[in-house]
Amino acid sequence: SAGGQVLDDAGIAFSSTTLQNWPALSPTPGGTLVVWGDSLPGGDTNVRSARVSNGGVVLEPGGRLVSSSANTQLTPAAAWGAATFLVVWQDSRGADLDLFGSRVSELGVVLDAQPLSIAPNVQQNPAVAWGGNDFLVAWEDRRSGTADIYATRVSAAGVVREPAGIQVSNGTGNQVEPDIAFDGTNFFVGWADSRSGTGDIYGARVSTAGVVIDPAGLPLVVSALAKSAPKVAWDGARMIVVWVERTIAFDTNVMGAWVDGSG
């Protein structure tokens, strides 16, 4: 509840099959779409979704198939915009890991499926947000050998506006684990970055026209402590970015930073 009371302390079961992983969700005023990876006998994984009402009722018990292509579909993410969800995931139907996406209607019906990025080598760990006119999808991209952050805009009609991708960051070392939020003017993409030799947290603003406003990246925190798993959200006034930080004693803390609209 708004007061912090747990309303479903026994949990809500979306699926009771053997193994489900990588859950993600996208809320709407009328309910929430939950997506996950559903493991099959033999090791393949499909992407499934289910809507849950604001009252906690699962409207598709067991989930609906979003993608059941060959091999595995992993790490799904979802966002809501223009009365449609966009579900994205990493997909191994080809020779390498690529990115695919499907629009899902507000009634939970899968409308289409298409590649978002089939660049050479690996594209993985996507994130997605709605920006008023288009979705922005960001991911880890290894087309150059190391991991960089790339993105593309996808229209409400499912048109991939930048099939080759937008290079958000190609700093030294690896840039991984992107997350996205929209502040009403620009997107903000945050990621874990190893350009200094450890894992730091960087970010960049991306305009709704697909222009990277901070091509060198904004260092949110740079230190000798390893950092990972950033998450980004907009609170109506500022971005908050949180991450996991490993201490000198090898414990882990959750840390955070505020970022205003000027970066």
PDB file of C-alpha atoms in Angstrom:
ATOM      1  CA  SER A   1       0.000   0.000   0.000  1.00  0.00           C
ATOM      2  CA  ALA A   2       1.006   3.674  -0.093  1.00  0.00           C
ATOM      3  CA  GLY A   3       1.767   3.372   3.606  1.00  0.00           C
ATOM      4  CA  GLY A   4       4.233   0.530   3.038  1.00  0.00           C
ATOM      5  CA  GLN A   5       1.968  -2.338   4.096  1.00  0.00           C
ATOM      6  CA  VAL A   6       2.551  -5.605   2.210  1.00  0.00           C
ATOM      7  CA  LEU A   7      -0.820  -6.539   0.735  1.00  0.00           C
ATOM      8  CA  ASP A   8       0.142  -9.955  -0.657  1.00  0.00           C
ATOM      9  CA  ASP A   9       2.588 -11.365   1.871  1.00  0.00           C
ATOM     10  CA  ALA A  10       2.232 -14.883   0.438  1.00  0.00           C
ATOM     11  CA  GLY A  11       3.124 -13.620  -3.022  1.00  0.00           C
ATOM     12  CA  ILE A  12       1.171 -13.704  -6.283  1.00  0.00           C
ATOM     13  CA  ALA A  13       1.853 -16.720  -8.539  1.00  0.00           C
ATOM     14  CA  PHE A  14       2.117 -15.827 -12.225  1.00  0.00           C
ATOM     15  CA  SER A  15       3.322 -19.241 -13.360  1.00  0.00           C
ATOM     16  CA  SER A  16       3.835 -22.599 -11.659  1.00  0.00           C
ATOM     17  CA  THR A  17       5.990 -24.294 -14.295  1.00  0.00           C
ATOM     18  CA  THR A  18       9.426 -25.595 -13.371  1.00  0.00           C
ATOM     19  CA  LEU A  19      11.704 -22.570 -13.609  1.00  0.00           C
ATOM     20  CA  GLN A  20      11.053 -18.896 -14.304  1.00  0.00           C
ATOM     21  CA  ASN A  21      13.758 -16.217 -14.279  1.00  0.00           C
ATOM     22  CA  TRP A  22      14.509 -12.582 -15.167  1.00  0.00           C
ATOM     23  CA  PRO A  23      11.209 -10.958 -14.172  1.00  0.00           C
ATOM     24  CA  ALA A  24      10.487  -7.382 -15.211  1.00  0.00           C
ATOM     25  CA  LEU A  25       7.361  -5.269 -15.196  1.00  0.00           C
ATOM     26  CA  SER A  26       5.701  -2.228 -16.688  1.00  0.00           C
ATOM     27  CA  PRO A  27       2.902  -0.474 -14.759  1.00  0.00           C
ATOM     28  CA  THR A  28      -0.061   1.323 -16.317  1.00  0.00           C
ATOM     29  CA  PRO A  29      -2.969   3.179 -14.678  1.00  0.00           C
ATOM     30  CA  GLY A  30      -5.130   0.080 -15.136  1.00  0.00           C
ATOM     31  CA  GLY A  31      -2.674  -2.613 -14.044  1.00  0.00           C
ATOM     32  CA  THR A  32       0.790  -4.017 -14.685  1.00  0.00           C
ATOM     33  CA  LEU A  33       2.362  -6.240 -17.334  1.00  0.00           C
ATOM     34  CA  VAL A  34       4.851  -8.733 -15.908  1.00  0.00           C
ATOM     35  CA  VAL A  35       7.331 -10.469 -18.244  1.00  0.00           C
ATOM     36  CA  TRP A  36       9.780 -13.274 -17.514  1.00  0.00           C
ATOM     37  CA  GLY A  37      11.923 -16.035 -18.975  1.00  0.00           C
ATOM     38  CA  ASP A  38      10.244 -19.447 -18.857  1.00  0.00           C
ATOM     39  CA  SER A  39      12.710 -22.354 -18.916  1.00  0.00           C
ATOM     40  CA  LEU A  40      11.783 -25.481 -20.876  1.00  0.00           C
ATOM     41  CA  PRO A  41      12.970 -29.095 -20.574  1.00  0.00           C
ATOM     42  CA  GLY A  42      16.213 -29.297 -22.522  1.00  0.00           C
ATOM     43  CA  GLY A  43      17.446 -25.847 -21.567  1.00  0.00           C
ATOM     44  CA  ASP A  44      15.673 -23.483 -23.962  1.00  0.00           C
ATOM     45  CA  THR A  45      13.836 -20.455 -22.583  1.00  0.00           C
ATOM     46  CA  ASN A  46      10.796 -18.575 -23.872  1.00  0.00           C
ATOM     47  CA  VAL A  47       9.490 -15.121 -22.963  1.00  0.00           C
ATOM     48  CA  ARG A  48       6.066 -15.017 -21.319  1.00  0.00           C
ATOM     49  CA  SER A  49       3.873 -12.211 -20.026  1.00  0.00           C
ATOM     50  CA  ALA A  50       0.849 -11.807 -17.783  1.00  0.00           C
ATOM     51  CA  ARG A  51      -1.217  -8.828 -16.785  1.00  0.00           C
ATOM     52  CA  VAL A  52      -2.059  -8.269 -13.137  1.00  0.00           C
ATOM     53  CA  SER A  53      -4.881  -5.979 -12.087  1.00  0.00           C
ATOM     54  CA  ASN A  54      -4.496  -3.195  -9.552  1.00  0.00           C
ATOM     55  CA  GLY A  55      -6.295  -5.540  -7.160  1.00  0.00           C
ATOM     56  CA  GLY A  56      -3.584  -8.206  -7.535  1.00  0.00           C
ATOM     57  CA  VAL A  57      -5.508 -10.579  -9.830  1.00  0.00           C
ATOM     58  CA  VAL A  58      -3.408 -12.353 -12.492  1.00  0.00           C
ATOM     59  CA  LEU A  59      -5.430 -12.041 -15.692  1.00  0.00           C
ATOM     60  CA  GLU A  60      -3.445 -14.653 -17.661  1.00  0.00           C
ATOM     61  CA  PRO A  61      -2.540 -17.418 -15.172  1.00  0.00           C
ATOM     62  CA  GLY A  62       0.531 -19.229 -16.452  1.00  0.00           C
ATOM     63  CA  GLY A  63       1.257 -16.380 -18.830  1.00  0.00           C
ATOM     64  CA  ARG A  64       0.996 -15.870 -22.569  1.00  0.00           C
ATOM     65  CA  LEU A  65       3.841 -16.653 -24.940  1.00  0.00           C
ATOM     66  CA  VAL A  66       5.553 -13.523 -26.223  1.00  0.00           C
ATOM     67  CA  SER A  67       8.376 -15.382 -27.967  1.00  0.00           C
ATOM     68  CA  SER A  68       8.950 -19.106 -28.482  1.00  0.00           C
ATOM     69  CA  SER A  69      11.568 -19.019 -31.231  1.00  0.00           C
ATOM     70  CA  ALA A  70      14.412 -21.530 -31.374  1.00  0.00           C
ATOM     71  CA  ASN A  71      16.991 -21.675 -28.588  1.00  0.00           C
ATOM     72  CA  THR A  72      16.801 -19.169 -25.735  1.00  0.00           C
ATOM     73  CA  GLN A  73      15.174 -15.791 -25.155  1.00  0.00           C
ATOM     74  CA  LEU A  74      16.462 -14.149 -21.975  1.00  0.00           C
ATOM     75  CA  THR A  75      16.459 -10.944 -19.857  1.00  0.00           C
ATOM     76  CA  PRO A  76      13.162  -9.409 -21.026  1.00  0.00           C
ATOM     77  CA  ALA A  77      12.214  -5.816 -20.269  1.00  0.00           C
ATOM     78  CA  ALA A  78       8.977  -3.920 -20.915  1.00  0.00           C
ATOM     79  CA  ALA A  79       7.616  -0.371 -21.124  1.00  0.00           C
ATOM     80  CA  TRP A  80       4.158   1.133 -21.684  1.00  0.00           C
ATOM     81  CA  GLY A  81       3.388   3.939 -24.119  1.00  0.00           C
ATOM     82  CA  ALA A  82       0.655   5.003 -26.572  1.00  0.00           C
ATOM     83  CA  ALA A  83      -1.689   2.310 -25.182  1.00  0.00           C
ATOM     84  CA  THR A  84       0.828  -0.410 -26.117  1.00  0.00           C
ATOM     85  CA  PHE A  85       3.595  -2.289 -24.333  1.00  0.00           C
ATOM     86  CA  LEU A  86       6.971  -2.882 -25.937  1.00  0.00           C
ATOM     87  CA  VAL A  87       8.622  -6.080 -24.686  1.00  0.00           C
ATOM     88  CA  VAL A  88      12.301  -6.553 -25.579  1.00  0.00           C
ATOM     89  CA  TRP A  89      14.733  -9.420 -24.960  1.00  0.00           C
ATOM     90  CA  GLN A  90      18.040 -10.985 -26.001  1.00  0.00           C
ATOM     91  CA  ASP A  91      17.534 -13.814 -28.484  1.00  0.00           C
ATOM     92  CA  SER A  92      19.791 -16.663 -29.647  1.00  0.00           C
ATOM     93  CA  ARG A  93      17.774 -17.882 -32.640  1.00  0.00           C
ATOM     94  CA  GLY A  94      20.682 -16.810 -34.884  1.00  0.00           C
ATOM     95  CA  ALA A  95      24.437 -17.395 -34.727  1.00  0.00           C
ATOM     96  CA  ASP A  96      24.931 -14.726 -32.042  1.00  0.00           C
ATOM     97  CA  LEU A  97      22.813 -13.074 -29.385  1.00  0.00           C
ATOM     98  CA  ASP A  98      20.591 -10.430 -30.977  1.00  0.00           C
ATOM     99  CA  LEU A  99      17.808  -8.171 -29.724  1.00  0.00           C
ATOM    100  CA  PHE A 100      14.165  -8.734 -30.584  1.00  0.00           C
ATOM    101  CA  GLY A 101      10.982  -7.018 -29.518  1.00  0.00           C
ATOM    102  CA  SER A 102       7.210  -7.391 -29.624  1.00  0.00           C
ATOM    103  CA  ARG A 103       4.414  -4.943 -29.089  1.00  0.00           C
ATOM    104  CA  VAL A 104       1.738  -6.228 -26.706  1.00  0.00           C
ATOM    105  CA  SER A 105      -1.721  -4.673 -26.544  1.00  0.00           C
ATOM    106  CA  GLU A 106      -3.329  -3.409 -23.350  1.00  0.00           C
ATOM    107  CA  LEU A 107      -5.352  -6.650 -23.405  1.00  0.00           C
ATOM    108  CA  GLY A 108      -2.149  -8.699 -23.386  1.00  0.00           C
ATOM    109  CA  VAL A 109      -2.281  -9.748 -27.055  1.00  0.00           C
ATOM    110  CA  VAL A 110       1.077 -10.057 -28.848  1.00  0.00           C
ATOM    111  CA  LEU A 111       0.826  -7.826 -31.915  1.00  0.00           C
ATOM    112  CA  ASP A 112       4.104  -8.511 -33.743  1.00  0.00           C
ATOM    113  CA  ALA A 113       7.735  -9.572 -33.373  1.00  0.00           C
ATOM    114  CA  GLN A 114      10.802  -8.138 -35.072  1.00  0.00           C
ATOM    115  CA  PRO A 115      14.568  -7.749 -34.688  1.00  0.00           C
ATOM    116  CA  LEU A 116      15.723  -4.556 -32.994  1.00  0.00           C
ATOM    117  CA  SER A 117      19.445  -5.172 -33.485  1.00  0.00           C
ATOM    118  CA  ILE A 118      21.176  -7.977 -35.397  1.00  0.00           C
ATOM    119  CA  ALA A 119      24.632  -6.385 -35.502  1.00  0.00           C
ATOM    120  CA  PRO A 120      27.685  -8.714 -35.470  1.00  0.00           C
ATOM    121  CA  ASN A 121      28.641 -10.481 -32.245  1.00  0.00           C
ATOM    122  CA  VAL A 122      26.554 -10.101 -29.089  1.00  0.00           C
ATOM    123  CA  GLN A 123      23.733  -7.721 -28.153  1.00  0.00           C
ATOM    124  CA  GLN A 124      22.318  -8.390 -24.691  1.00  0.00           C
ATOM    125  CA  ASN A 125      20.768  -7.059 -21.464  1.00  0.00           C
ATOM    126  CA  PRO A 126      18.235  -4.623 -22.979  1.00  0.00           C
ATOM    127  CA  ALA A 127      16.371  -1.855 -21.179  1.00  0.00           C
ATOM    128  CA  VAL A 128      13.429   0.168 -22.524  1.00  0.00           C
ATOM    129  CA  ALA A 129      11.502   3.345 -21.684  1.00  0.00           C
ATOM    130  CA  TRP A 130       8.728   5.389 -23.332  1.00  0.00           C
ATOM    131  CA  GLY A 131       9.518   8.976 -24.273  1.00  0.00           C
ATOM    132  CA  GLY A 132       6.178  10.429 -25.344  1.00  0.00           C
ATOM    133  CA  ASN A 133       6.538   9.700 -29.070  1.00  0.00           C
ATOM    134  CA  ASP A 134       8.915   6.735 -29.249  1.00  0.00           C
ATOM    135  CA  PHE A 135      10.366   4.042 -27.046  1.00  0.00           C
ATOM    136  CA  LEU A 136      14.112   4.042 -26.464  1.00  0.00           C
ATOM    137  CA  VAL A 137      15.782   0.626 -26.167  1.00  0.00           C
ATOM    138  CA  ALA A 138      19.375   0.443 -24.884  1.00  0.00           C
ATOM    139  CA  TRP A 139      21.647  -2.588 -24.612  1.00  0.00           C
ATOM    140  CA  GLU A 140      25.187  -3.953 -24.269  1.00  0.00           C
ATOM    141  CA  ASP A 141      26.724  -4.318 -27.736  1.00  0.00           C
ATOM    142  CA  ARG A 142      29.921  -6.237 -28.545  1.00  0.00           C
ATOM    143  CA  ARG A 143      30.157  -5.529 -32.278  1.00  0.00           C
ATOM    144  CA  SER A 144      33.587  -3.895 -31.669  1.00  0.00           C
ATOM    145  CA  GLY A 145      34.862  -6.715 -29.443  1.00  0.00           C
ATOM    146  CA  THR A 146      34.377  -4.996 -26.093  1.00  0.00           C
ATOM    147  CA  ALA A 147      30.990  -4.082 -24.623  1.00  0.00           C
ATOM    148  CA  ASP A 148      29.598  -0.654 -25.547  1.00  0.00           C
ATOM    149  CA  ILE A 149      26.185   0.898 -24.954  1.00  0.00           C
ATOM    150  CA  TYR A 150      23.950   1.232 -27.995  1.00  0.00           C
ATOM    151  CA  ALA A 151      20.324   2.284 -28.362  1.00  0.00           C
ATOM    152  CA  THR A 152      17.546   2.660 -30.887  1.00  0.00           C
ATOM    153  CA  ARG A 153      14.199   4.398 -30.945  1.00  0.00           C
ATOM    154  CA  VAL A 154      11.111   2.315 -31.710  1.00  0.00           C
ATOM    155  CA  SER A 155       7.868   4.024 -32.702  1.00  0.00           C
ATOM    156  CA  ALA A 156       4.481   3.248 -31.208  1.00  0.00           C
ATOM    157  CA  ALA A 157       3.735   1.440 -34.496  1.00  0.00           C
ATOM    158  CA  GLY A 158       6.804  -0.781 -34.002  1.00  0.00           C
ATOM    159  CA  VAL A 159       9.112   0.926 -36.505  1.00  0.00           C
ATOM    160  CA  VAL A 160      12.804   0.623 -35.568  1.00  0.00           C
ATOM    161  CA  ARG A 161      14.117   4.097 -36.333  1.00  0.00           C
ATOM    162  CA  GLU A 162      17.853   3.322 -36.073  1.00  0.00           C
ATOM    163  CA  PRO A 163      18.389  -0.266 -37.295  1.00  0.00           C
ATOM    164  CA  ALA A 164      22.178   0.121 -37.000  1.00  0.00           C
ATOM    165  CA  GLY A 165      21.826   1.528 -33.494  1.00  0.00           C
ATOM    166  CA  ILE A 166      22.893   4.763 -31.806  1.00  0.00           C
ATOM    167  CA  GLN A 167      26.283   4.593 -30.083  1.00  0.00           C
ATOM    168  CA  VAL A 168      25.654   5.950 -26.588  1.00  0.00           C
ATOM    169  CA  SER A 169      29.067   5.085 -25.115  1.00  0.00           C
ATOM    170  CA  ASN A 170      32.206   3.413 -26.461  1.00  0.00           C
ATOM    171  CA  GLY A 171      34.629   4.260 -23.652  1.00  0.00           C
ATOM    172  CA  THR A 172      37.732   2.209 -22.926  1.00  0.00           C
ATOM    173  CA  GLY A 173      36.987  -1.198 -21.449  1.00  0.00           C
ATOM    174  CA  ASN A 174      33.418  -2.430 -21.075  1.00  0.00           C
ATOM    175  CA  GLN A 175      30.159  -0.553 -20.620  1.00  0.00           C
ATOM    176  CA  VAL A 176      27.433  -2.915 -19.397  1.00  0.00           C
ATOM    177  CA  GLU A 177      24.047  -3.264 -17.663  1.00  0.00           C
ATOM    178  CA  PRO A 178      22.173  -0.230 -19.039  1.00  0.00           C
ATOM    179  CA  ASP A 179      18.953   1.127 -17.599  1.00  0.00           C
ATOM    180  CA  ILE A 180      16.745   3.997 -18.838  1.00  0.00           C
ATOM    181  CA  ALA A 181      14.253   6.569 -17.615  1.00  0.00           C
ATOM    182  CA  PHE A 182      12.578   9.580 -19.265  1.00  0.00           C
ATOM    183  CA  ASP A 183      12.288  12.992 -17.599  1.00  0.00           C
ATOM    184  CA  GLY A 184       9.678  14.517 -19.890  1.00  0.00           C
ATOM    185  CA  THR A 185      12.356  16.115 -22.094  1.00  0.00           C
ATOM    186  CA  ASN A 186      15.227  13.646 -22.512  1.00  0.00           C
ATOM    187  CA  PHE A 187      16.016  10.033 -21.791  1.00  0.00           C
ATOM    188  CA  PHE A 188      18.733   9.219 -19.266  1.00  0.00           C
ATOM    189  CA  VAL A 189      20.743   6.024 -19.782  1.00  0.00           C
ATOM    190  CA  GLY A 190      22.877   4.771 -16.891  1.00  0.00           C
ATOM    191  CA  TRP A 191      25.403   1.918 -17.001  1.00  0.00           C
ATOM    192  CA  ALA A 192      28.357   0.252 -15.266  1.00  0.00           C
ATOM    193  CA  ASP A 193      31.670   1.338 -16.826  1.00  0.00           C
ATOM    194  CA  SER A 194      35.202  -0.108 -16.528  1.00  0.00           C
ATOM    195  CA  ARG A 195      37.167   2.643 -18.309  1.00  0.00           C
ATOM    196  CA  SER A 196      39.055   3.482 -15.102  1.00  0.00           C
ATOM    197  CA  GLY A 197      39.935  -0.156 -14.438  1.00  0.00           C
ATOM    198  CA  THR A 198      37.211  -0.799 -11.864  1.00  0.00           C
ATOM    199  CA  GLY A 199      33.456  -0.740 -12.243  1.00  0.00           C
ATOM    200  CA  ASP A 200      32.175   2.842 -12.093  1.00  0.00           C
ATOM    201  CA  ILE A 201      28.739   4.290 -12.837  1.00  0.00           C
ATOM    202  CA  TYR A 202      28.262   6.551 -15.842  1.00  0.00           C
ATOM    203  CA  GLY A 203      25.267   7.990 -17.637  1.00  0.00           C
ATOM    204  CA  ALA A 204      24.255  10.032 -20.657  1.00  0.00           C
ATOM    205  CA  ARG A 205      21.239  12.008 -21.744  1.00  0.00           C
ATOM    206  CA  VAL A 206      19.686  11.062 -25.097  1.00  0.00           C
ATOM    207  CA  SER A 207      17.200  13.373 -26.799  1.00  0.00           C
ATOM    208  CA  THR A 208      13.868  12.225 -28.193  1.00  0.00           C
ATOM    209  CA  ALA A 209      15.424  12.767 -31.645  1.00  0.00           C
ATOM    210  CA  GLY A 210      18.032  10.095 -30.829  1.00  0.00           C
ATOM    211  CA  VAL A 211      20.933  12.504 -30.248  1.00  0.00           C
ATOM    212  CA  VAL A 212      23.400  11.601 -27.492  1.00  0.00           C
ATOM    213  CA  ILE A 213      23.773  14.828 -25.498  1.00  0.00           C
ATOM    214  CA  ASP A 214      26.694  13.572 -23.376  1.00  0.00           C
ATOM    215  CA  PRO A 215      28.829  11.487 -25.792  1.00  0.00           C
ATOM    216  CA  ALA A 216      31.773  11.279 -23.358  1.00  0.00           C
ATOM    217  CA  GLY A 217      29.453  10.052 -20.619  1.00  0.00           C
ATOM    218  CA  LEU A 218      28.721  11.647 -17.256  1.00  0.00           C
ATOM    219  CA  PRO A 219      30.725  10.072 -14.407  1.00  0.00           C
ATOM    220  CA  LEU A 220      28.213   9.654 -11.587  1.00  0.00           C
ATOM    221  CA  VAL A 221      30.664   7.935  -9.244  1.00  0.00           C
ATOM    222  CA  VAL A 222      34.304   6.995  -9.865  1.00  0.00           C
ATOM    223  CA  SER A 223      36.271   5.222  -7.145  1.00  0.00           C
ATOM    224  CA  ALA A 224      38.398   2.149  -6.483  1.00  0.00           C
ATOM    225  CA  LEU A 225      35.337   0.184  -5.350  1.00  0.00           C
ATOM    226  CA  ALA A 226      33.641  -2.079  -7.897  1.00  0.00           C
ATOM    227  CA  LYS A 227      30.109  -1.046  -8.798  1.00  0.00           C
ATOM    228  CA  SER A 228      27.426  -2.842 -10.805  1.00  0.00           C
ATOM    229  CA  ALA A 229      23.711  -3.278 -11.579  1.00  0.00           C
ATOM    230  CA  PRO A 230      22.605   0.375 -11.926  1.00  0.00           C
ATOM    231  CA  LYS A 231      18.892   1.209 -11.985  1.00  0.00           C
ATOM    232  CA  VAL A 232      17.424   4.537 -13.091  1.00  0.00           C
ATOM    233  CA  ALA A 233      14.113   6.238 -12.228  1.00  0.00           C
ATOM    234  CA  TRP A 234      12.547   9.704 -12.586  1.00  0.00           C
ATOM    235  CA  ASP A 235      10.747  11.129  -9.544  1.00  0.00           C
ATOM    236  CA  GLY A 236       9.172  14.139 -11.239  1.00  0.00           C
ATOM    237  CA  ALA A 237      12.064  16.482 -10.459  1.00  0.00           C
ATOM    238  CA  ARG A 238      15.328  14.527 -10.738  1.00  0.00           C
ATOM    239  CA  MET A 239      16.757  11.220 -11.837  1.00  0.00           C
ATOM    240  CA  ILE A 240      17.808   8.825  -9.131  1.00  0.00           C
ATOM    241  CA  VAL A 241      20.441   6.239 -10.039  1.00  0.00           C
ATOM    242  CA  VAL A 242      21.150   3.383  -7.625  1.00  0.00           C
ATOM    243  CA  TRP A 243      23.750   0.627  -7.832  1.00  0.00           C
ATOM    244  CA  VAL A 244      25.467  -2.170  -5.915  1.00  0.00           C
ATOM    245  CA  GLU A 245      28.894  -1.240  -4.536  1.00  0.00           C
ATOM    246  CA  ARG A 246      31.411  -3.744  -3.178  1.00  0.00           C
ATOM    247  CA  THR A 247      33.319  -2.489  -0.132  1.00  0.00           C
ATOM    248  CA  ILE A 248      36.976  -3.042   0.734  1.00  0.00           C
ATOM    249  CA  ALA A 249      35.822  -5.798   3.104  1.00  0.00           C
ATOM    250  CA  PHE A 250      33.950  -7.410   0.162  1.00  0.00           C
ATOM    251  CA  ASP A 251      30.536  -6.655   1.578  1.00  0.00           C
ATOM    252  CA  THR A 252      28.024  -4.986  -0.739  1.00  0.00           C
ATOM    253  CA  ASN A 253      26.035  -1.813  -0.194  1.00  0.00           C
ATOM    254  CA  VAL A 254      23.309  -0.150  -2.228  1.00  0.00           C
ATOM    255  CA  MET A 255      24.305   3.415  -3.088  1.00  0.00           C
ATOM    256  CA  GLY A 256      22.669   6.162  -5.109  1.00  0.00           C
ATOM    257  CA  ALA A 257      23.007   9.588  -6.709  1.00  0.00           C
ATOM    258  CA  TRP A 258      20.612  12.281  -7.914  1.00  0.00           C
ATOM    259  CA  VAL A 259      21.011  13.731 -11.414  1.00  0.00           C
ATOM    260  CA  ASP A 260      19.175  16.856 -12.531  1.00  0.00           C
ATOM    261  CA  GLY A 261      17.965  17.612 -16.044  1.00  0.00           C
ATOM    262  CA  SER A 262      21.165  19.466 -16.964  1.00  0.00           C
ATOM    263  CA  GLY A 263      23.247  16.366 -16.242  1.00  0.00           C
TER     264      GLY A 263
END
